[in-house]
Coordinates of C-alpha atoms in Angstrom, one line a residue:
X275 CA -10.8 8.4 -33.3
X276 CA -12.1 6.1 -36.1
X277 CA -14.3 3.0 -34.8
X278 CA -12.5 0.6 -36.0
X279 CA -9.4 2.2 -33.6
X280 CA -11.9 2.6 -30.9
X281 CA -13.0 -1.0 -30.8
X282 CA -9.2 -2.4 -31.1
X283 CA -8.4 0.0 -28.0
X284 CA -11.4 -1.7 -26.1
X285 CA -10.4 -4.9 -27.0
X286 CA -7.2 -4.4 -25.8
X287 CA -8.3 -3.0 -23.0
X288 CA -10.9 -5.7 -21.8
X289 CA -7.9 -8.7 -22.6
X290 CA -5.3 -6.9 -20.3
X291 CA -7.3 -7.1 -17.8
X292 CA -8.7 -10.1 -18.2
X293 CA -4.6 -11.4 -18.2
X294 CA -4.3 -9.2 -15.0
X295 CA -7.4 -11.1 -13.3
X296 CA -5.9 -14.5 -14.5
X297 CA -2.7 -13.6 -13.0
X298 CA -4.2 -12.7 -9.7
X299 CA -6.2 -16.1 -9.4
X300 CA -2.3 -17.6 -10.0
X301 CA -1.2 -15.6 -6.8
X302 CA -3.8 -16.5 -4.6
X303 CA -3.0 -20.3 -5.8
X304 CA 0.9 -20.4 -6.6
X305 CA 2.3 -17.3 -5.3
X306 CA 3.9 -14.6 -7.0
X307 CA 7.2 -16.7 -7.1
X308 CA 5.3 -19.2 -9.6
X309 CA 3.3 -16.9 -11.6
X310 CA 4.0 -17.7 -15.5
X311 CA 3.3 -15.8 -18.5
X312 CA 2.5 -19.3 -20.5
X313 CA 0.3 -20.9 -17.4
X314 CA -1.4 -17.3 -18.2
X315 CA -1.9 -17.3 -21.6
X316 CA -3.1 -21.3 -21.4
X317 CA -5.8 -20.5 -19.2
X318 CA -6.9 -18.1 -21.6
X319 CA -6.8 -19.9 -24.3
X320 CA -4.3 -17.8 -26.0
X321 CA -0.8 -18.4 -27.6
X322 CA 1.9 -17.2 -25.9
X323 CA 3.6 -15.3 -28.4
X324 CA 0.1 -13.4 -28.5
X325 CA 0.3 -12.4 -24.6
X326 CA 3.5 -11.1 -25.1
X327 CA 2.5 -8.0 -27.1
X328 CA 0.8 -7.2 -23.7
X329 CA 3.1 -8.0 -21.2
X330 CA 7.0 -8.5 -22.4
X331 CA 8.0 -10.3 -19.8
X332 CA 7.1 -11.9 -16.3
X333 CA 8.3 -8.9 -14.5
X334 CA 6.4 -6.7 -17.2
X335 CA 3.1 -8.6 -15.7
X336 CA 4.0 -8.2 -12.1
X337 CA 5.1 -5.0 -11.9
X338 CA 1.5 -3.7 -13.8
X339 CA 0.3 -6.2 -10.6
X340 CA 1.9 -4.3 -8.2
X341 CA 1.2 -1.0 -9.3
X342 CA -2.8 -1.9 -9.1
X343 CA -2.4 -3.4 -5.9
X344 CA -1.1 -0.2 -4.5
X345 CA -3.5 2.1 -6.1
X346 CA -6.3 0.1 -5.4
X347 CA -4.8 0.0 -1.4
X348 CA -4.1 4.2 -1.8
X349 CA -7.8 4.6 -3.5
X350 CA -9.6 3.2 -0.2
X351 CA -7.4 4.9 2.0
X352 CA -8.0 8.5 0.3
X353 CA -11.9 7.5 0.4
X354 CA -11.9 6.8 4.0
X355 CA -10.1 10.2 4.7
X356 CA -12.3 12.9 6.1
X357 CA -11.0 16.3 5.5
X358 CA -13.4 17.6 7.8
X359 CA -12.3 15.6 11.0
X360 CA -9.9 15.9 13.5
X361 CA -6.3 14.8 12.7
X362 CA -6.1 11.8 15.4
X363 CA -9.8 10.4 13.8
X364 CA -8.6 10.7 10.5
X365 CA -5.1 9.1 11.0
X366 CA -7.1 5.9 12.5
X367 CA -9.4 5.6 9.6
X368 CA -6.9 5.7 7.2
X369 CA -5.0 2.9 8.9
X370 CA -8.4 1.4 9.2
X371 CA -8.9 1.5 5.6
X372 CA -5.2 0.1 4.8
X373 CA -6.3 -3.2 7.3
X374 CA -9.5 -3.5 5.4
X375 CA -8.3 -3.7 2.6
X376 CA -5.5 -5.8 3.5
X377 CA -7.9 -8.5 5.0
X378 CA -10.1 -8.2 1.6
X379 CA -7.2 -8.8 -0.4
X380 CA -4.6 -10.6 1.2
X381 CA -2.6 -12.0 -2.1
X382 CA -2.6 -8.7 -3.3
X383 CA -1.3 -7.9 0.0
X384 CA 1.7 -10.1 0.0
X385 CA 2.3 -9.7 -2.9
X386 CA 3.5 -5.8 -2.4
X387 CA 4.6 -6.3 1.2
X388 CA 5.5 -10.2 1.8
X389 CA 8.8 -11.8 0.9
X390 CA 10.5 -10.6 -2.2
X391 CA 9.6 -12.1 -5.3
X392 CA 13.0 -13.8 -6.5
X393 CA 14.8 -12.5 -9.5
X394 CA 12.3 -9.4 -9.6
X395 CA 13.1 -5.5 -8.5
X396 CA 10.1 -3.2 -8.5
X397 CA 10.9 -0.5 -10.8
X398 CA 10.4 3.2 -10.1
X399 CA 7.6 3.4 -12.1
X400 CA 5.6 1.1 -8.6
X401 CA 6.9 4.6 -6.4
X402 CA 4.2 6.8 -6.9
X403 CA 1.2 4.5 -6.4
X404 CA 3.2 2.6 -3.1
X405 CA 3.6 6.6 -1.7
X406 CA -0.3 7.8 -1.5
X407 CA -0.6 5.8 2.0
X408 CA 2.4 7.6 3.5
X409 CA 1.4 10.8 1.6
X410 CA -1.6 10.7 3.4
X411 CA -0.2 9.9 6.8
X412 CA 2.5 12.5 6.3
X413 CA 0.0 15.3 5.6
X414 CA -2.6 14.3 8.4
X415 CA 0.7 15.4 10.7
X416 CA 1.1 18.7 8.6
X417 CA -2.4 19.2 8.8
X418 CA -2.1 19.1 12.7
X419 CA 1.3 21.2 12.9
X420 CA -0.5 24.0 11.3
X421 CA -3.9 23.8 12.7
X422 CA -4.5 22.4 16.1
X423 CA -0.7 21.8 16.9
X424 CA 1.5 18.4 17.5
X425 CA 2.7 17.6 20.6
X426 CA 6.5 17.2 19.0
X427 CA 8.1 13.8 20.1
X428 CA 11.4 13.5 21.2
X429 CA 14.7 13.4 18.4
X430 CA 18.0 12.4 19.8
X431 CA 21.2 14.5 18.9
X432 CA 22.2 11.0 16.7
X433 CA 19.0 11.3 14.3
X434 CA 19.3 14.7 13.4
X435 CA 21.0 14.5 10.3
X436 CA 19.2 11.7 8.7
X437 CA 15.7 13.4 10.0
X438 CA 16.9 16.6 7.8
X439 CA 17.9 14.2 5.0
X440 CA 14.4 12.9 5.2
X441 CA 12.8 16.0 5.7
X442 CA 14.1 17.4 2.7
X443 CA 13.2 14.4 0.5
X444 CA 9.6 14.0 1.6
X445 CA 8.1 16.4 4.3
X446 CA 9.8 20.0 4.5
X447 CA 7.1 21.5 6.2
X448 CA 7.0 18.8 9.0
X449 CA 8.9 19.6 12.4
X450 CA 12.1 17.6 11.9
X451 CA 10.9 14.9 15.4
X452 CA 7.9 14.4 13.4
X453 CA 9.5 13.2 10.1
X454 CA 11.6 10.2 12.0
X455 CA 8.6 9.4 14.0
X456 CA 6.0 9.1 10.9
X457 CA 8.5 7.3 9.1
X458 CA 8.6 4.6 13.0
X459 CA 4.9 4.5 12.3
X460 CA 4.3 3.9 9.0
X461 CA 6.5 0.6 9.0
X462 CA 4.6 0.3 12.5
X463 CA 1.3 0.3 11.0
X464 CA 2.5 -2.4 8.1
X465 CA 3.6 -4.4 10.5
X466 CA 0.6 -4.4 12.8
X467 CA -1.7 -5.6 9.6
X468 CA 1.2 -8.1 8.3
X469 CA 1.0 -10.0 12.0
X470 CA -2.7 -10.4 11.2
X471 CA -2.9 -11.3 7.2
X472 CA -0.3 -13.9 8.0
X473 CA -1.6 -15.5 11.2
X474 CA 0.9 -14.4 13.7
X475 CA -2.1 -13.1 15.9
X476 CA -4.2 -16.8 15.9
X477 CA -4.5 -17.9 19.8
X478 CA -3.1 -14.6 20.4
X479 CA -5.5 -11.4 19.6
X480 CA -9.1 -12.2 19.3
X481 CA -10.5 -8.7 19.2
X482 CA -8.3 -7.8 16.6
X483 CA -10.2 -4.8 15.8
X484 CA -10.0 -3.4 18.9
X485 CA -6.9 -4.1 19.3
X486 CA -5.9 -2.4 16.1
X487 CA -7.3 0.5 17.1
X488 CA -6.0 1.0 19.9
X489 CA -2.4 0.2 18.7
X490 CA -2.7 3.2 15.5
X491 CA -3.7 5.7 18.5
X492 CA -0.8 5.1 20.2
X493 CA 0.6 5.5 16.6
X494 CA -0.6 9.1 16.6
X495 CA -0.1 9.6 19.7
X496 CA 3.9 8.7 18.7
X497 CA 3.8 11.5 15.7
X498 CA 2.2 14.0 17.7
X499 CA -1.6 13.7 17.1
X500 CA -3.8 14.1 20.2
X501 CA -7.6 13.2 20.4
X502 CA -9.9 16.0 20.0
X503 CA -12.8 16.5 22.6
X504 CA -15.2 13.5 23.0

């Protein structure tokens, strides 16, 4: 690589992300709704026409958004999991992780799970990045079904089919009751830290982290996982 190529690729580097950080301060302030590739390019004292050759388009910007979001959510759940721990302790800190980061970045947050943004649809290209939580989730179960064992919820006669559909698509080597009942949880677990980001726990949970924990045990406890010895 010549220098003169080098240095353009930095450059190019350094202003995309310093469009990406620009476009985050508009979340936190307008919403993703509002966010404008010109209000962009004005606070950084660029032409629009110029901004363009980086992001095409408003969706172009928010999907790039998105994507980050959910790798940077994924990247502090994979550090907080601990290989060498049992699965119940490792399921809570990853769900641990995903409320920590949550509460650290709560536009980012909404922004990947809060209301649709209007006139946008995430691409496929946001799949990969949005699956390393359940990834995770799902082989902390596979973990336990081949080591220590899961205690293997119930699955009624009416959910077989659509647990072997799912089963197939995303965890083969998971006992069909476990599939439905990590798939129950995971939207559990979003839920539990959406009530909290958005304030639907003020004057009603004060020890919110205990409360958390608690409530992602009984989430294990749903897909199978049992505590280890104390």
């Amino acid at each position: 690589m010549s220098t003169a190529h080098g240095a353009r690729a930095r450059a190019r580097i350094e202003v995309t992300a310093a469009i990406k950080d620009e476009a985050r301060r508009q979340l936190a302030a307008e919403g993703a709704a509002r966010l404008s590739l010109r209000a962009v390019a004005r606070e950084l004292g660029m032409v629009s026409s110029a901004l363009y050759r980086y992001f095409p388009s408003r969706d172009d910007l928010l999907t790039a958004l998105i994507i980050d979001a959910y790798d940077s959510l994924g990247e502090s759940a994979e550090a907080a999991h601990d290989d060498t721990a049992d699965p119940f302790e490792r399921w809570i800190a990853v769900c641990e992780a995903v409320r920590g980061w949550a509460l650290e970045h709560p536009h980012e947050y909404a922004l990947i799970y809060g209301s649709p943004v209007p006139g946008y649809t995430a691409p496929d290209t946001t799949v990969p990045a949005a699956a390393r939580v359940g990834l995770l989730l799902i082989g902390i179960a596979r973990d336990a079904h081949q080591g220590p064992g899961l205690a293997r919820p119930s699955l009624p006669d009416g959910l077989r089919s659509e647990a072997e559909r799912m089963a197939v698509d995303f965890a083969p080597d998971v006992p069909l009751e476990v599939v439905t009942a990590l798939v129950a949880a995971w939207a559990q677990l979003y839920g539990l830290v959406s009530f909290e980001v958005f304030g639907q726990f003020n004057r009603m949970v004060e020890d919110r982290e205990a409360f958390f924990r608690h409530a992602v045990g009984q989430l294990a406890r749903g897909v199978g996982l049992m505590p280890g010895p104390a």
